[in-house]
Amino acid sequence: MTGSILIIDDDPVQRRLVEAVVTRCGHGALTAENGRLGLECLQAARAGEIEAVVLDLAMPEMTGIEVLEAMGRAGITTPVIVQTAQGTIDTAVSAMRLGAFDFVVKPVGPDRLKGAVEAAIKFGALAGKARTRKSGPGAERRIGLDEIGASPAMQRTAALARKAAATDMPILIEGETGVGKEVLARAIRAAGPRAGKPFVTVNCGAIPENLVESILFGHEKGAFTGATEKHLGKFLEADGGTLFLDEVGELPPEAQVKLLRAIQEGEVDPVGARHTIKVDVRLISATNRDLAKRMAEGLFREDLYYRLNVLAIPVPPLRARTSEIAELAGIFVDQARSAAQIGVSGLSKDALKLLAAYDWPGNIRQLQNVIFRAAVLAEGDRLEVSDFAQIASEIGTIRPAEPPRADVPSHVVEVPAQVSETIDEMSLPLLDSRGEMRSLAELERETIQAAIDHYDGRLSEVARRLGIGRSTLYRKLKEMGIDADEGRVGRLAS
Ligand SMILES: Nc1ncnc2c1ncn2[C@@H]1O[C@H](COP(=O)(O)OP(=O)(O)OP(=O)(O)O)[C@@H](O)[C@H]1O
Ligand SMILES: [Mg+2]
C-alpha cells in the first residue's frame, strides 16, 4: 500500500496547488489548514499511511517550526518538506536543523516539488528500514558501552556508565537532542545485572496530561470512561527490569508527585485499584533540558530531581566528539546501503572534513539523517562535498550564502567557495561540554590525530610539523593505542 502526502498550509490556494501536483504524481493527498490539525492527522495515522509532509513555515497560531518541534517531541519521523517564502531562508535553515528533509522556495515549480516528494518518500522508507533493523526482534544491532564512541569525551561518559551499570542507582542521562541518550540507556542496561529483563520506555513529553497516571501506573477495567480493559502500566511492565523515563523534564507537575511517591514507596497505585502493588524497577531518566534550571524555576520538583539524579551522566554533543564523525558516517552509509538499493559505499575525504567542520545542533540523529538524505539523492558511489550542499551552505553562512534558487534542487546548489577554506581550517574545542578547559593530554591526543589525518598518515611529516622527534611521536602513538609499524597510519583505515 502506498501512503498519502499530508499538506499543511493555511493558504487554501497553496494547498490546492500542492495537492494538484501530488495527486498528478499518483499519490494520495491529505490537507490540514493549520499546524494543530496537521499534527493530529500525523498522530492518528497508522504506520506508512502518511509518507511525507509538505509543511508551510509561515502560519498563524502554530508555525511550521513549532510543528517540527512538536513532531520531534512526539517521535514522529515522517519526512517533511518545508515551504518557505523567498527571503526567509534563515527559517528554512532552522527547519533543516530540526530534521526537515528538504525545503522548497515558493512559488515552487511542479517538477521541483515532485522531485522533493519522491526523494522524501524514498528517504522515509530508508529511515524506516534502518529503524526496524535496529529495533526489530532479533535483528537488533545493540551498541554496547565499548562501542558508543572512541572520542575522549565519550570515553569519559562510557567509564561513568560502566560504573553505573553495575549498580541499581537511578541515573539521569543529560545531553542535547540526538546525542544518543537512549542508545546509552540501553547500553547501560545491557551491561548490568538486569540485561535480560524488560526495558520499558516512557516518552514523558508525548503522553497527554490526563493519561499520564494510567500510562505509568495502569488502571483497572472500568476505572474511567474508555477504560474497557485492565491496563498494566509502564511501571509494572518494567517489573524486574529497567524503566526508561525519556524527556523526564516534560512531566506535568501532578504526575511528578505521583512518580515521586511510586519511587519512594516502591509501589504503584493503579487507577481504580483497591490495593497498591509492589514493583521493582531500575530507573534511568533522560533529559535534553537543563533540569536543574527547571527545578530552580519551580517547574520540576526538587525532591523528585534528587531521587532521579543520584548519578548524572552527561552525553557530550557531537561537536565535542568530532573524532567520531568519520566512523559514524561510515556506519550510516552502511545502514543506508543495506536498507535500500543504494549504490553509495563511502565518503570522500573532503566530504568527511566538511562534516567534521559543522556544528551539528541535532547531533548524531542529524548526522544520520544528513547521510541518509545524501545517500538517497547521490548520483555517484561515493558521497562528495557536493552531496552535502546544505551543510556546506550553513557553514558558509558565516558570510551570507546565495539563497537557493527555486528551480534548482537544493542538493545541487553550488558549494560556496569559502567553504573549502573553512573545512581546511582545523580547530579543536578548548572547552568541554560543561564549559571547562579540557586537559592537555586530550588536546595533545586530538592534535596528533588531526595531524595524522591532515598529512595522510605520513608520520615523519606529522612529527616534523608538530615539532617533536619521530621516536617521541611513536611513543605517544603507542600510548594512544595506535599501531604505527607501517610508518603510515590513519584513523579511517580499518
Ligand atoms: N554510538 C552510536 N553509534 C551509532 N548510532 C548511534 C550512536 N548513538 C546514537 N546513534 C543513533 O543516533 C540516533 C539518536 O540516538 P538516540 O535516540 O539515542 O538519541 P537521544 O539523545 O535519545 O535523542 P533525543 O534527545 O532526540 O531523544 C539514533 O538513530 C541512534 O541509533
Ligand atoms: Mg531520546
Short mmCIF file of N, CA and C in Angstrom, two decimals, residues 172-241:
data_model
loop_
_atom_site.label_atom_id
_atom_site.label_comp_id
_atom_site.label_asym_id
_atom_site.label_seq_id
_atom_site.Cartn_x
_atom_site.Cartn_y
_atom_site.Cartn_z
N LEU A 172 20.52 9.79 35.77
CA LEU A 172 19.95 10.82 34.90
C LEU A 172 20.93 11.07 33.75
N ILE A 173 20.49 10.76 32.54
CA ILE A 173 21.34 10.99 31.37
C ILE A 173 20.99 12.36 30.79
N GLU A 174 22.00 13.21 30.72
CA GLU A 174 21.75 14.56 30.23
C GLU A 174 22.50 14.81 28.93
N GLY A 175 21.84 15.40 27.99
CA GLY A 175 22.51 15.73 26.74
C GLY A 175 21.54 16.34 25.76
N GLU A 176 22.10 17.04 24.79
CA GLU A 176 21.29 17.69 23.77
C GLU A 176 20.48 16.65 22.98
N THR A 177 19.57 17.14 22.22
CA THR A 177 18.76 16.24 21.41
C THR A 177 19.63 15.47 20.41
N GLY A 178 19.36 14.18 20.26
CA GLY A 178 20.03 13.38 19.24
C GLY A 178 21.45 12.94 19.57
N VAL A 179 21.92 13.11 20.82
CA VAL A 179 23.31 12.73 21.13
C VAL A 179 23.47 11.24 21.39
N GLY A 180 22.36 10.54 21.57
CA GLY A 180 22.47 9.10 21.85
C GLY A 180 22.13 8.76 23.29
N LYS A 181 21.21 9.49 23.87
CA LYS A 181 20.85 9.23 25.27
C LYS A 181 20.15 7.87 25.41
N GLU A 182 19.27 7.59 24.46
CA GLU A 182 18.57 6.31 24.55
C GLU A 182 19.52 5.15 24.26
N VAL A 183 20.38 5.36 23.29
CA VAL A 183 21.39 4.34 22.99
C VAL A 183 22.21 4.03 24.24
N LEU A 184 22.60 5.09 24.97
CA LEU A 184 23.39 4.90 26.18
C LEU A 184 22.57 4.17 27.25
N ALA A 185 21.31 4.56 27.39
CA ALA A 185 20.46 3.92 28.40
C ALA A 185 20.38 2.42 28.14
N ARG A 186 20.21 2.04 26.87
CA ARG A 186 20.12 0.62 26.53
C ARG A 186 21.45 -0.09 26.77
N ALA A 187 22.54 0.62 26.48
CA ALA A 187 23.85 0.02 26.68
C ALA A 187 24.11 -0.21 28.16
N ILE A 188 23.66 0.72 29.00
CA ILE A 188 23.85 0.57 30.45
C ILE A 188 23.05 -0.63 30.94
N ARG A 189 21.85 -0.74 30.46
CA ARG A 189 21.02 -1.88 30.87
C ARG A 189 21.67 -3.20 30.44
N ALA A 190 22.21 -3.20 29.22
CA ALA A 190 22.79 -4.43 28.71
C ALA A 190 24.05 -4.83 29.45
N ALA A 191 24.71 -3.86 30.09
CA ALA A 191 25.96 -4.16 30.78
C ALA A 191 25.75 -4.49 32.24
N GLY A 192 24.48 -4.48 32.68
CA GLY A 192 24.24 -4.69 34.11
C GLY A 192 23.48 -5.96 34.39
N PRO A 193 23.18 -6.20 35.67
CA PRO A 193 22.52 -7.45 36.07
C PRO A 193 21.09 -7.60 35.52
N ARG A 194 20.48 -6.49 35.06
CA ARG A 194 19.12 -6.60 34.54
C ARG A 194 19.10 -6.76 33.02
N ALA A 195 20.23 -7.20 32.46
CA ALA A 195 20.38 -7.25 31.00
C ALA A 195 19.25 -8.00 30.28
N GLY A 196 18.88 -9.15 30.77
CA GLY A 196 17.88 -9.94 30.05
C GLY A 196 16.45 -9.57 30.41
N LYS A 197 16.30 -8.63 31.32
CA LYS A 197 14.98 -8.26 31.84
C LYS A 197 14.34 -7.15 30.99
N PRO A 198 13.06 -6.88 31.21
CA PRO A 198 12.39 -5.88 30.36
C PRO A 198 13.09 -4.50 30.39
N PHE A 199 13.00 -3.84 29.26
CA PHE A 199 13.45 -2.44 29.17
C PHE A 199 12.25 -1.69 28.62
N VAL A 200 11.63 -0.88 29.44
CA VAL A 200 10.38 -0.23 29.03
C VAL A 200 10.61 1.28 28.96
N THR A 201 10.24 1.85 27.82
CA THR A 201 10.46 3.28 27.61
C THR A 201 9.16 4.06 27.78
N VAL A 202 9.23 5.17 28.49
CA VAL A 202 8.10 6.10 28.54
C VAL A 202 8.58 7.42 27.99
N ASN A 203 7.92 7.91 26.94
CA ASN A 203 8.27 9.24 26.46
C ASN A 203 7.40 10.25 27.19
N CYS A 204 7.98 10.83 28.26
CA CYS A 204 7.18 11.69 29.15
C CYS A 204 6.67 12.93 28.43
N GLY A 205 7.32 13.30 27.33
CA GLY A 205 6.89 14.50 26.60
C GLY A 205 5.72 14.23 25.68
N ALA A 206 5.41 12.97 25.44
CA ALA A 206 4.42 12.66 24.41
C ALA A 206 3.11 12.13 24.97
N ILE A 207 3.01 11.99 26.30
CA ILE A 207 1.73 11.46 26.79
C ILE A 207 0.80 12.59 27.22
N PRO A 208 -0.47 12.49 26.82
CA PRO A 208 -1.43 13.54 27.20
C PRO A 208 -1.55 13.61 28.72
N GLU A 209 -1.68 14.82 29.23
CA GLU A 209 -1.64 15.04 30.67
C GLU A 209 -2.64 14.18 31.43
N ASN A 210 -3.84 14.03 30.85
CA ASN A 210 -4.88 13.28 31.58
C ASN A 210 -4.65 11.78 31.58
N LEU A 211 -3.68 11.31 30.80
CA LEU A 211 -3.44 9.86 30.74
C LEU A 211 -2.14 9.45 31.43
N VAL A 212 -1.39 10.44 31.92
CA VAL A 212 -0.07 10.13 32.50
C VAL A 212 -0.18 9.04 33.56
N GLU A 213 -1.12 9.23 34.46
CA GLU A 213 -1.23 8.32 35.59
C GLU A 213 -1.53 6.89 35.13
N SER A 214 -2.50 6.79 34.22
CA SER A 214 -2.88 5.46 33.77
C SER A 214 -1.76 4.81 32.97
N ILE A 215 -1.05 5.62 32.16
CA ILE A 215 0.04 5.05 31.37
C ILE A 215 1.19 4.57 32.26
N LEU A 216 1.51 5.37 33.28
CA LEU A 216 2.62 4.98 34.16
C LEU A 216 2.24 3.86 35.12
N PHE A 217 1.07 3.98 35.74
CA PHE A 217 0.75 3.07 36.84
C PHE A 217 -0.36 2.08 36.52
N GLY A 218 -0.97 2.22 35.33
CA GLY A 218 -2.01 1.27 34.94
C GLY A 218 -3.38 1.64 35.46
N HIS A 219 -4.39 0.90 35.01
CA HIS A 219 -5.75 1.11 35.52
C HIS A 219 -6.54 -0.20 35.48
N GLU A 220 -7.57 -0.22 36.29
CA GLU A 220 -8.49 -1.37 36.29
C GLU A 220 -9.51 -1.18 35.18
N LYS A 221 -10.08 -2.27 34.74
CA LYS A 221 -11.16 -2.20 33.77
C LYS A 221 -12.30 -1.35 34.36
N GLY A 222 -12.79 -0.40 33.57
CA GLY A 222 -13.92 0.42 34.02
C GLY A 222 -13.55 1.54 34.98
N ALA A 223 -12.24 1.78 35.16
CA ALA A 223 -11.81 2.82 36.11
C ALA A 223 -12.26 4.20 35.66
N PHE A 224 -12.36 4.42 34.37
CA PHE A 224 -12.85 5.70 33.84
C PHE A 224 -13.44 5.42 32.46
N THR A 225 -14.17 6.41 31.93
CA THR A 225 -14.79 6.22 30.63
C THR A 225 -13.71 5.88 29.61
N GLY A 226 -13.90 4.83 28.88
CA GLY A 226 -12.91 4.45 27.87
C GLY A 226 -11.96 3.38 28.36
N ALA A 227 -11.95 3.11 29.67
CA ALA A 227 -11.06 2.06 30.19
C ALA A 227 -11.77 0.72 30.05
N THR A 228 -11.78 0.19 28.83
CA THR A 228 -12.54 -1.03 28.57
C THR A 228 -11.77 -2.28 28.97
N GLU A 229 -10.45 -2.12 29.12
CA GLU A 229 -9.63 -3.27 29.52
C GLU A 229 -8.75 -2.86 30.68
N LYS A 230 -8.36 -3.82 31.46
CA LYS A 230 -7.36 -3.56 32.50
C LYS A 230 -6.03 -3.26 31.80
N HIS A 231 -5.30 -2.32 32.34
CA HIS A 231 -4.03 -1.94 31.70
C HIS A 231 -2.93 -1.97 32.76
N LEU A 232 -1.84 -2.63 32.44
CA LEU A 232 -0.79 -2.87 33.41
C LEU A 232 -0.03 -1.60 33.82
N GLY A 233 0.27 -0.75 32.84
CA GLY A 233 1.05 0.44 33.12
C GLY A 233 2.54 0.16 33.00
N LYS A 234 3.29 1.21 32.69
CA LYS A 234 4.72 1.04 32.38
C LYS A 234 5.53 0.51 33.55
N PHE A 235 5.21 0.96 34.77
CA PHE A 235 5.98 0.51 35.92
C PHE A 235 5.90 -1.01 36.07
N LEU A 236 4.68 -1.52 35.97
CA LEU A 236 4.52 -2.97 36.16
C LEU A 236 5.06 -3.75 34.97
N GLU A 237 4.94 -3.17 33.76
CA GLU A 237 5.54 -3.82 32.59
C GLU A 237 7.04 -3.98 32.79
N ALA A 238 7.63 -2.99 33.47
CA ALA A 238 9.09 -3.00 33.63
C ALA A 238 9.52 -3.77 34.87
N ASP A 239 8.58 -4.34 35.60
CA ASP A 239 8.89 -5.00 36.87
C ASP A 239 10.05 -5.99 36.72
N GLY A 240 11.03 -5.86 37.56
CA GLY A 240 12.21 -6.73 37.48
C GLY A 240 13.27 -6.20 36.53
N GLY A 241 12.90 -5.22 35.72
CA GLY A 241 13.83 -4.70 34.71
C GLY A 241 14.08 -3.22 34.88
#
